[in-house]
PDB file of C-alpha atoms in Angstrom:
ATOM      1  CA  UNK A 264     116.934 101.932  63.824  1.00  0.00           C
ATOM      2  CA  UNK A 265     116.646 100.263  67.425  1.00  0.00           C
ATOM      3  CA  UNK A 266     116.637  96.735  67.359  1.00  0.00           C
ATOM      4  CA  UNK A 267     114.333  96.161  70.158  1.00  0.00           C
ATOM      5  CA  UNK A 268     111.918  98.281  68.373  1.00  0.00           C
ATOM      6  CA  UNK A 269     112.005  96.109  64.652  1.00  0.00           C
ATOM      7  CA  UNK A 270     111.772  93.020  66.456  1.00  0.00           C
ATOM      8  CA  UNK A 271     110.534  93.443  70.433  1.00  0.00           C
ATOM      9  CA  UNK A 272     109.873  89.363  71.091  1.00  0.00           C
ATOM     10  CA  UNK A 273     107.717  90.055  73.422  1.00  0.00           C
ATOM     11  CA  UNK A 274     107.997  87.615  76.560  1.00  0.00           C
ATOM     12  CA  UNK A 275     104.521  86.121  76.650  1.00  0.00           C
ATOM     13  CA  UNK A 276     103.301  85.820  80.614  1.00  0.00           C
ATOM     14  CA  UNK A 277     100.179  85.229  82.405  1.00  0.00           C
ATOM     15  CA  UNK A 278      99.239  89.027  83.273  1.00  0.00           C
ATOM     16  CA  UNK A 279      98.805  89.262  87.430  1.00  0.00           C
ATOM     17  CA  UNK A 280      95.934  89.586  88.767  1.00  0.00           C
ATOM     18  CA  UNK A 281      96.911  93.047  90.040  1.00  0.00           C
ATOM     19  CA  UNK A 282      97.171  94.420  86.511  1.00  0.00           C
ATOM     20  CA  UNK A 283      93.566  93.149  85.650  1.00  0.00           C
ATOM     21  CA  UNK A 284      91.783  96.711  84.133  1.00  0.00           C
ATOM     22  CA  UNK A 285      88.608  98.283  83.682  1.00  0.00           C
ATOM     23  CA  UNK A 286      87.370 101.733  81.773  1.00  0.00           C
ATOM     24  CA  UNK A 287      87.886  99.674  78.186  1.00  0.00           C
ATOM     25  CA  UNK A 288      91.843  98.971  79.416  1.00  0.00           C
ATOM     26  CA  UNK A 289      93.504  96.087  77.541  1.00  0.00           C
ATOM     27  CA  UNK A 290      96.266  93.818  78.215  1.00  0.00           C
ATOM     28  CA  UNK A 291      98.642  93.396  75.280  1.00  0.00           C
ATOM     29  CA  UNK A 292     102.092  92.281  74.167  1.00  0.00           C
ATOM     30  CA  UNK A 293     104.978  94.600  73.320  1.00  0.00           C
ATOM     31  CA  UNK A 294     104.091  94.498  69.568  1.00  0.00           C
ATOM     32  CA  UNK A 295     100.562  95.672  69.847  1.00  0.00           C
ATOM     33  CA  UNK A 296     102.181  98.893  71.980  1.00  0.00           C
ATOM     34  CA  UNK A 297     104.517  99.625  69.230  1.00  0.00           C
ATOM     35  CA  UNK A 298     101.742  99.210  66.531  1.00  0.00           C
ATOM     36  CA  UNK A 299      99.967 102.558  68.343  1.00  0.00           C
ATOM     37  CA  UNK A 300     101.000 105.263  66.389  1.00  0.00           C
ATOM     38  CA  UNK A 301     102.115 108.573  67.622  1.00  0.00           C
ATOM     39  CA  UNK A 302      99.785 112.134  67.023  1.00  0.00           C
ATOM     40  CA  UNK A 303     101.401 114.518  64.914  1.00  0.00           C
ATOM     41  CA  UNK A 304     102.409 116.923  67.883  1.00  0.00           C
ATOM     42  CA  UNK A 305     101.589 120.757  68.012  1.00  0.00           C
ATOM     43  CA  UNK A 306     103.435 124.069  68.738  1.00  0.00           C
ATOM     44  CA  UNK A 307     103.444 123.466  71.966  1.00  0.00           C
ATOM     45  CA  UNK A 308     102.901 119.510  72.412  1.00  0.00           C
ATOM     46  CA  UNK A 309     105.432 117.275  71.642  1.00  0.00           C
ATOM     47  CA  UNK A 310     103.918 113.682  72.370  1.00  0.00           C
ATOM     48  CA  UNK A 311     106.625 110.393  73.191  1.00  0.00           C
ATOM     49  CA  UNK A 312     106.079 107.204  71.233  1.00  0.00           C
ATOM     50  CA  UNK A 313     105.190 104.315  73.848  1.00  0.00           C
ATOM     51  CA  UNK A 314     107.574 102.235  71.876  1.00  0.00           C
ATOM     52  CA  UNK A 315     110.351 104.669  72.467  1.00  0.00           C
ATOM     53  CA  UNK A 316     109.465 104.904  76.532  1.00  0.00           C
ATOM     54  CA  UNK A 317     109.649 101.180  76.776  1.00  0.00           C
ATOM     55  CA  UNK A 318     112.836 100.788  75.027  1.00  0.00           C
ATOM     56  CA  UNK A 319     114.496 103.407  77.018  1.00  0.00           C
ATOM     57  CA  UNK A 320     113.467 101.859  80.733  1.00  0.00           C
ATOM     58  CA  UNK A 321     114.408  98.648  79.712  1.00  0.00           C
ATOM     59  CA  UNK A 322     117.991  99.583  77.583  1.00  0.00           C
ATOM     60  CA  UNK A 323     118.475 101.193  81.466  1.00  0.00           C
ATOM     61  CA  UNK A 324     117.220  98.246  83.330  1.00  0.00           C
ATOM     62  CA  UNK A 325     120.099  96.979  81.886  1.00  0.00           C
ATOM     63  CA  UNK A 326     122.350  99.134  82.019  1.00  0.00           C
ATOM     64  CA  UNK A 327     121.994  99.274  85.546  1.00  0.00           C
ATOM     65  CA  UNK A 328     122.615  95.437  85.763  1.00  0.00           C
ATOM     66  CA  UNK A 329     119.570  94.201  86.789  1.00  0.00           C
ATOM     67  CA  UNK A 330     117.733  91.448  85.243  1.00  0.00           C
ATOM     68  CA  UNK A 331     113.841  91.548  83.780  1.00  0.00           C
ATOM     69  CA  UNK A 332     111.759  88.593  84.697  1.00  0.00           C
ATOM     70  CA  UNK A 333     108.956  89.788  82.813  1.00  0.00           C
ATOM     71  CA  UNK A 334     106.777  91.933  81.390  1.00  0.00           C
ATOM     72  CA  UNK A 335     102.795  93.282  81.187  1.00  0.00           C
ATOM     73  CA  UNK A 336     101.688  95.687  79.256  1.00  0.00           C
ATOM     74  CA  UNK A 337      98.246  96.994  78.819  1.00  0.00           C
ATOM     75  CA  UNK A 338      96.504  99.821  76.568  1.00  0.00           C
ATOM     76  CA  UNK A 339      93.524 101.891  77.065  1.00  0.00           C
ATOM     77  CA  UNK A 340      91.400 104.854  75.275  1.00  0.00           C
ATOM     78  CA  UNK A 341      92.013 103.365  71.835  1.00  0.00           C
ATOM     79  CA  UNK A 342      95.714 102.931  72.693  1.00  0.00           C
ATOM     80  CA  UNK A 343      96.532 106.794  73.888  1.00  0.00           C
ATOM     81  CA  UNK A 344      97.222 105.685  77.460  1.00  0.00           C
ATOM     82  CA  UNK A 345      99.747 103.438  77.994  1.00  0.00           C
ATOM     83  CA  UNK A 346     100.473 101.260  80.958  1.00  0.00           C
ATOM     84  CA  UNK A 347     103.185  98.826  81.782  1.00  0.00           C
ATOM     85  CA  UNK A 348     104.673  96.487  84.495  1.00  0.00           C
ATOM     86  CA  UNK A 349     108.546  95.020  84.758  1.00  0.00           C
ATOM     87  CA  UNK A 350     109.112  92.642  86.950  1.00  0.00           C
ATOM     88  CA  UNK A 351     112.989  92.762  87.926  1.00  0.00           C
ATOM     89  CA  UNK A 352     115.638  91.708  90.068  1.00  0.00           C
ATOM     90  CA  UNK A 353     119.326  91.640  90.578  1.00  0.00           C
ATOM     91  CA  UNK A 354     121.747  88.819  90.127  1.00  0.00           C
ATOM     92  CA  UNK A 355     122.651  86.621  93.534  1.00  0.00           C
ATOM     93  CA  UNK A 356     119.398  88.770  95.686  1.00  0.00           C
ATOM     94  CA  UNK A 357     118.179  86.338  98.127  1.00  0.00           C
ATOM     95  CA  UNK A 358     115.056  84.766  97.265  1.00  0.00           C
ATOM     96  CA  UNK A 359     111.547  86.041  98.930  1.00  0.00           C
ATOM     97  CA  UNK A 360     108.364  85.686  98.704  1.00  0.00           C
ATOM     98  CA  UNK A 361     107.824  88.730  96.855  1.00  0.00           C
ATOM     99  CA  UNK A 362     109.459  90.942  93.481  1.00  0.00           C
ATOM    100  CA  UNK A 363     110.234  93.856  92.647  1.00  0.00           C
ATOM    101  CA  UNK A 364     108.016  95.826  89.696  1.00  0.00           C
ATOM    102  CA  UNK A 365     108.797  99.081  87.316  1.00  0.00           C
ATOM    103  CA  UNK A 366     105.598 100.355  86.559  1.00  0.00           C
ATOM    104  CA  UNK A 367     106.363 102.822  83.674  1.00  0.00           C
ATOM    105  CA  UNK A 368     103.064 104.868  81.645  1.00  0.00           C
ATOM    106  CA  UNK A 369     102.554 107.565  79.087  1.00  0.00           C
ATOM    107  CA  UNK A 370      99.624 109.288  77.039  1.00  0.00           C
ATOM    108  CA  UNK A 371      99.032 110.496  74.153  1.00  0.00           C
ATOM    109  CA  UNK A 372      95.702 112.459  75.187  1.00  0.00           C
ATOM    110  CA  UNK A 373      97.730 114.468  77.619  1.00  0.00           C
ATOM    111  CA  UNK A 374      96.075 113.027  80.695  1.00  0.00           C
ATOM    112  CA  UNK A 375      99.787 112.708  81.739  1.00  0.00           C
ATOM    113  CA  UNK A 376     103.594 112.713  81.427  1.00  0.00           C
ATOM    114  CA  UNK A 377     105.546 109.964  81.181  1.00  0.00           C
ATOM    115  CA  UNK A 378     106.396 108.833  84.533  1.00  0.00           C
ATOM    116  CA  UNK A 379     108.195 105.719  86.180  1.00  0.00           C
ATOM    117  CA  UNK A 380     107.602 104.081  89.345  1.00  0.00           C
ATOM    118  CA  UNK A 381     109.314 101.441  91.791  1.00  0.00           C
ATOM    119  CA  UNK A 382     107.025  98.566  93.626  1.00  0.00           C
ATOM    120  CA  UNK A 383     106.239  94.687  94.531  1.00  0.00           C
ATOM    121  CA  UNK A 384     104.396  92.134  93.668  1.00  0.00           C
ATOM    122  CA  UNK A 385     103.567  89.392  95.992  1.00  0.00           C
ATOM    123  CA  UNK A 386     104.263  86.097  94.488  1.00  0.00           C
ATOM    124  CA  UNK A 387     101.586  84.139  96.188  1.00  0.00           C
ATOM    125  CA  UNK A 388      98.619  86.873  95.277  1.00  0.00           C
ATOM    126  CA  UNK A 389     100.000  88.903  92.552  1.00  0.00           C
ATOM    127  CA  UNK A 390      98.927  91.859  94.952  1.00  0.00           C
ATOM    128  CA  UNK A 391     100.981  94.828  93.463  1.00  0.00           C
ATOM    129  CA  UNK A 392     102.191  97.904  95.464  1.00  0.00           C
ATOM    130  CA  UNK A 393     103.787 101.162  94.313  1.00  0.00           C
ATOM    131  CA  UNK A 394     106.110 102.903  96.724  1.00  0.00           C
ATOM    132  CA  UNK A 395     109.648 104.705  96.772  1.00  0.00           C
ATOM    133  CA  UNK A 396     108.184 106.545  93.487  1.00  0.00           C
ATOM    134  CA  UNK A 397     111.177 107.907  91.145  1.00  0.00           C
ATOM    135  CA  UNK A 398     108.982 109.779  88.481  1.00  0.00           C
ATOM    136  CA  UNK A 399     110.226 110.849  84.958  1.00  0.00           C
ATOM    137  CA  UNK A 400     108.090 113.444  85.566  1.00  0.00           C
ATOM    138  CA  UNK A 401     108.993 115.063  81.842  1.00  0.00           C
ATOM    139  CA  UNK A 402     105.532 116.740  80.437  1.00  0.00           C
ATOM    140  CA  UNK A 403     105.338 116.320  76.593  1.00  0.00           C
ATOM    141  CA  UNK A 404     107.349 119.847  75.785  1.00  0.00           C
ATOM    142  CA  UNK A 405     109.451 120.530  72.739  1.00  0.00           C
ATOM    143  CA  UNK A 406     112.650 118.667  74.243  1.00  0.00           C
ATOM    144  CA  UNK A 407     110.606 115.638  75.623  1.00  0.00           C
ATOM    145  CA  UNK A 408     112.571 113.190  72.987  1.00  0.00           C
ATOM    146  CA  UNK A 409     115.889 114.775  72.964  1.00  0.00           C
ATOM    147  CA  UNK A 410     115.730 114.321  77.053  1.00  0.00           C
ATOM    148  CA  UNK A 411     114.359 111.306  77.637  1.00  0.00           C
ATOM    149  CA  UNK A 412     117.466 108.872  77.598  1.00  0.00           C
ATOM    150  CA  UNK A 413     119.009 111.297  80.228  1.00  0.00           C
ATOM    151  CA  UNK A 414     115.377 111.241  82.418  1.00  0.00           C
ATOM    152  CA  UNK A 415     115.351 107.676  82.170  1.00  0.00           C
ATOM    153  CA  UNK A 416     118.928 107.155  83.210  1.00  0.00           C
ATOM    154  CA  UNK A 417     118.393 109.363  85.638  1.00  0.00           C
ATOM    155  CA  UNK A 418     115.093 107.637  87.293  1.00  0.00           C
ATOM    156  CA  UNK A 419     116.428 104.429  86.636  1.00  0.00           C
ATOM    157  CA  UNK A 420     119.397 105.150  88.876  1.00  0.00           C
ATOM    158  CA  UNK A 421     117.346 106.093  92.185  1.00  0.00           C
ATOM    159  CA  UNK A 422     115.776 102.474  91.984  1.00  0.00           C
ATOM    160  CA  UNK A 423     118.237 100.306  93.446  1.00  0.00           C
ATOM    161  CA  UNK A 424     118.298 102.750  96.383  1.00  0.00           C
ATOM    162  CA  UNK A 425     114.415 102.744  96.323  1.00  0.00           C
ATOM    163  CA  UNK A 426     113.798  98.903  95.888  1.00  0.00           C
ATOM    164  CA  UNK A 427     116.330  98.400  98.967  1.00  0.00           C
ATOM    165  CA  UNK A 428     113.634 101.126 100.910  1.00  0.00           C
ATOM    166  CA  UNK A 429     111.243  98.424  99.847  1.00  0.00           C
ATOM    167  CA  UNK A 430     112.600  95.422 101.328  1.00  0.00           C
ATOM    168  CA  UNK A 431     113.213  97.241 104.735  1.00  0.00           C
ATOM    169  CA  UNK A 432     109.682  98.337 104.346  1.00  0.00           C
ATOM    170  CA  UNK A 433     108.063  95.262 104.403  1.00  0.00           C
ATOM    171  CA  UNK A 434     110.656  93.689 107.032  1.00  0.00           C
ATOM    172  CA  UNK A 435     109.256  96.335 109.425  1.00  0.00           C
ATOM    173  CA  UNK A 436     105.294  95.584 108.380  1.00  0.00           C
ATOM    174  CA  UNK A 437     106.385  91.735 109.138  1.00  0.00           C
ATOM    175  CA  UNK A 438     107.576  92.503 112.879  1.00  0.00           C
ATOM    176  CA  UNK A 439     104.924  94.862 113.431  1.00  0.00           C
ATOM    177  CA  UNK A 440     102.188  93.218 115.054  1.00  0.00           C
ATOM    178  CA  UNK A 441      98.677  94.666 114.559  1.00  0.00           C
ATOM    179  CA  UNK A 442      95.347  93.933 117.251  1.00  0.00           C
ATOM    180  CA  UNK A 443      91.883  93.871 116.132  1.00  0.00           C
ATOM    181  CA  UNK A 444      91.349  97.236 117.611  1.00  0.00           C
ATOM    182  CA  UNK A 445      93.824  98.658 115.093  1.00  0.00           C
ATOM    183  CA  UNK A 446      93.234  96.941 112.870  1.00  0.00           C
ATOM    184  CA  UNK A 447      89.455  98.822 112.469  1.00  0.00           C
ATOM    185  CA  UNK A 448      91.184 101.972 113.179  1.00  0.00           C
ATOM    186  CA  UNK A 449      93.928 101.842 110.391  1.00  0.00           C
ATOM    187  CA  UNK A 450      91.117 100.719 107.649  1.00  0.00           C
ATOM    188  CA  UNK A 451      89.380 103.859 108.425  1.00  0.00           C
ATOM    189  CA  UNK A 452      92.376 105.458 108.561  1.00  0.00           C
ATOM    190  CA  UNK A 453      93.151 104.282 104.936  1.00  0.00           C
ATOM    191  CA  UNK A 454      89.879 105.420 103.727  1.00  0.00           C
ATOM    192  CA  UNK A 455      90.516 109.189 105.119  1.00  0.00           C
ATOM    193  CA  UNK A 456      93.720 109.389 103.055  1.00  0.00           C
ATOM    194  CA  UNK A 457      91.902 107.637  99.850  1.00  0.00           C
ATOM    195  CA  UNK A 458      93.715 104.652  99.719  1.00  0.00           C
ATOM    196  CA  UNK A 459      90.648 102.677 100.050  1.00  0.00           C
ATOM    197  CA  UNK A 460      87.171 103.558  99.287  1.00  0.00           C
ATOM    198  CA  UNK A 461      84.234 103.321 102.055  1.00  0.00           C
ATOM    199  CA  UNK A 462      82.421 100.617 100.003  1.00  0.00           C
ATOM    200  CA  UNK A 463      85.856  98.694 100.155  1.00  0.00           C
ATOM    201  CA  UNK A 464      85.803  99.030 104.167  1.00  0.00           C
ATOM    202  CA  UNK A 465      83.914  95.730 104.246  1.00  0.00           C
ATOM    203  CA  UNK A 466      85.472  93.567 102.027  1.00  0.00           C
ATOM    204  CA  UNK A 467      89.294  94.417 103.138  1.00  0.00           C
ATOM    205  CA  UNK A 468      88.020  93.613 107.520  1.00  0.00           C
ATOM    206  CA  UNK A 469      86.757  90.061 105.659  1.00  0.00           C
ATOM    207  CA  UNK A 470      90.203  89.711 103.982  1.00  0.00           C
ATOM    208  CA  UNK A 471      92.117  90.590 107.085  1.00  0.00           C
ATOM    209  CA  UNK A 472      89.602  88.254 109.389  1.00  0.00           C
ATOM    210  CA  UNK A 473      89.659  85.422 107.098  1.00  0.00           C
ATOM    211  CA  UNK A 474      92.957  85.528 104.836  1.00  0.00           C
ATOM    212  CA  UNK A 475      92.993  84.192 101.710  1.00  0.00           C
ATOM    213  CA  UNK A 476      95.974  82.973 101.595  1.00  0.00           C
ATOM    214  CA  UNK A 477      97.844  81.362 104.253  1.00  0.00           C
ATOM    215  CA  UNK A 478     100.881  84.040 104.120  1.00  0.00           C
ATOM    216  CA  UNK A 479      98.896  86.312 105.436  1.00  0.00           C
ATOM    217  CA  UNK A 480      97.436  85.104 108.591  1.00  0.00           C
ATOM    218  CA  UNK A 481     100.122  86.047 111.382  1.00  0.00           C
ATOM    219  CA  UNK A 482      98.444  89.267 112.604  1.00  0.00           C
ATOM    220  CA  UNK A 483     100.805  92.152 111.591  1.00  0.00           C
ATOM    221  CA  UNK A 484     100.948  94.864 109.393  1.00  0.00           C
ATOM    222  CA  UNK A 485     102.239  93.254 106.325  1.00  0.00           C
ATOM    223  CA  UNK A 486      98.668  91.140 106.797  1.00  0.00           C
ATOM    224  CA  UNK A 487      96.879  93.821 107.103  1.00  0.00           C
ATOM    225  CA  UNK A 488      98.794  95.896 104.488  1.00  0.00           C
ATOM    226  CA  UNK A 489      97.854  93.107 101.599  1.00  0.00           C
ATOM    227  CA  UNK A 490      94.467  92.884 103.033  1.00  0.00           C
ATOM    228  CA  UNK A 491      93.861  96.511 101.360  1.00  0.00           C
ATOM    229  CA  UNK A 492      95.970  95.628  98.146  1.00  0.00           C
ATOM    230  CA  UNK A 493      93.827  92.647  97.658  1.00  0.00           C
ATOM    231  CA  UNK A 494      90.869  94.397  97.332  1.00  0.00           C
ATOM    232  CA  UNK A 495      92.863  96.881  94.837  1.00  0.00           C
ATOM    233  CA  UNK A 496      92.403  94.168  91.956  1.00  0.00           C
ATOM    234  CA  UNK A 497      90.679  95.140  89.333  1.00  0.00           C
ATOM    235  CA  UNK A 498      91.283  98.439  89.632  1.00  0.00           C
ATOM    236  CA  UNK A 499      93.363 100.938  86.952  1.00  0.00           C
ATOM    237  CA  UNK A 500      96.846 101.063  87.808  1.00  0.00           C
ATOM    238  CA  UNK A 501      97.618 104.476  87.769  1.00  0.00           C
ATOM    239  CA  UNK A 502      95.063 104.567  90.482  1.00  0.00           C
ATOM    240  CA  UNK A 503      96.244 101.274  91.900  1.00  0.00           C
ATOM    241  CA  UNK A 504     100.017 104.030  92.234  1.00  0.00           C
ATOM    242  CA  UNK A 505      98.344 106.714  93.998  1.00  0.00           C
ATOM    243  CA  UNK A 506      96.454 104.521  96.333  1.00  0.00           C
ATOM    244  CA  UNK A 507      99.401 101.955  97.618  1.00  0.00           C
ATOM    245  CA  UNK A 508     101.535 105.295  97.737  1.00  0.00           C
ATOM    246  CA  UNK A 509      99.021 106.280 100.089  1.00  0.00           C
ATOM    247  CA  UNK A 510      98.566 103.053 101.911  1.00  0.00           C
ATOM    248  CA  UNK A 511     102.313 103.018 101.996  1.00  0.00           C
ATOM    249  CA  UNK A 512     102.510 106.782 103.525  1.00  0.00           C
ATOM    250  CA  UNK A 513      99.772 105.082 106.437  1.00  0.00           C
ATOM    251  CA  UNK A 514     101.824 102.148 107.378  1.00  0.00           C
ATOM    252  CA  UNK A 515     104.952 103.379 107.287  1.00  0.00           C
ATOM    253  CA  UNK A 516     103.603 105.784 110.072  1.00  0.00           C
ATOM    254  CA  UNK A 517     102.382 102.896 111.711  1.00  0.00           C
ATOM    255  CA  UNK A 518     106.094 101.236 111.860  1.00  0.00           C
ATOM    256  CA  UNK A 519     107.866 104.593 112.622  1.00  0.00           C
ATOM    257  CA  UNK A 520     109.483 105.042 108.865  1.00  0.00           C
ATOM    258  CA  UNK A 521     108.267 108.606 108.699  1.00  0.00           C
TER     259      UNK A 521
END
């Protein structure tokens, strides 16, 4: 039996604001995940216990040598979606103003497979981001179980290449600087490839006129960039994936990354 799964000491954390849910969603510790029990699968559906998804991404966290900070985990649709956030790092990596996340879900509704995915979180706003996606991608089919360690290990092993994508990302959002002008422009842009919705058009100009937070006020794309994620709170994160992926696939235009 896996010892992480008897006894899972969960880390207790403040959850960040970026993982804040709606649609009945739920955050939770570790042992409320791995009270959900798993649906008796069919011919032709073989569901994956969210206990046994967990342990896998973080036995190859480890593996991999790098070192959780913490962890958020969150439930929804009486406990058959699964969502959850590691924050992670690597021993001796400089020190910045932001971290890197593994945001890892499953379902047992078949709304989708279990999947893995690289991002930040910005310390000073808790603004989360998913880029550099490395997906599981492993649909709920007869040899979901025996192939998950080898998935995992797999998708786990792309990240250090991704997460380094990340940090030269946001290095070339920081020197590019962004005018009023294109500012408007790019938020439009943003809602035409549904990172943003039109009724959010307002409230991310406010956040990019008047920052928040004093990080953000040199006018550049990184600025800009968290003015959008800001307004992301509150939001599901599997939708909060596919829109920063999105926002991500705008900027990085923007900065010549394409």
């Amino acid at each position: 039996m896996n010892q992480l799964i008897e006894n899972p000491a969960p880390r207790e954390q403040a959850p960040p604001q970026g993982m804040l849910l709606h649609c009945g969603a739920e955050l939770v510790d570790r042992r409320s995940v791995y009270n959900i029990p798993t649906p008796t699968g069919t011919d032709t559906w073989y569901p994956l216990a969210h206990a046994g998804l967990i342990h896998e991404v973080e036995s190859q966290l480890q593996s991999a040598g790098f070192r959780l900070t913490g962890e958020h985990h969150a439930l929804s649709h009486e406990g058959a979606r699964y969502f959850g956030l590691f924050e992670v790092n690597f021993p001796g990596r400089q020190e910045r103003d932001y971290g890197w996340v593994v945001g890892i879900r499953n379902s047992h509704d078949k709304t989708y497979p279990a999947g893995l995915v690289a991002g930040s979180k910005v310390f000073v706003c808790d603004n989360l981001a998913f880029g550099g996606e490395v997906r599981i991608s492993r649909k709920h089919t007869k040899f979901a179980q025996r192939d998950l360690r080898h998935l995992t290990s797999r998708a786990v092993g792309q990240l250090g290449e991704r997460f380094l994508q990340i940090d030269e990302r946001i290095a070339r959002y920081r020197d590019r600087r962004v005018t009023a002008p294109q500012a408007h422009d790019l938020v439009i842009k943003a809602v035409d490839c549904q990172a943003i919705t039109p009724s959010q058009i307002p409230a991310v100009l406010k956040e990019w006129r008047e920052p928040t937070h004093e990080d953000f006020r040199p006018r550049n794309a990184w600025s800009l960039f968290n003015a959008a994620t800001e307004c992301m709170k509150g939001t599901n994160p599997n939708v909060v994936v596919n829109r920063t992926q999105a926002l991500h696939g705008l900027f990085d235009g923007l900065v010549g990354l394409n």
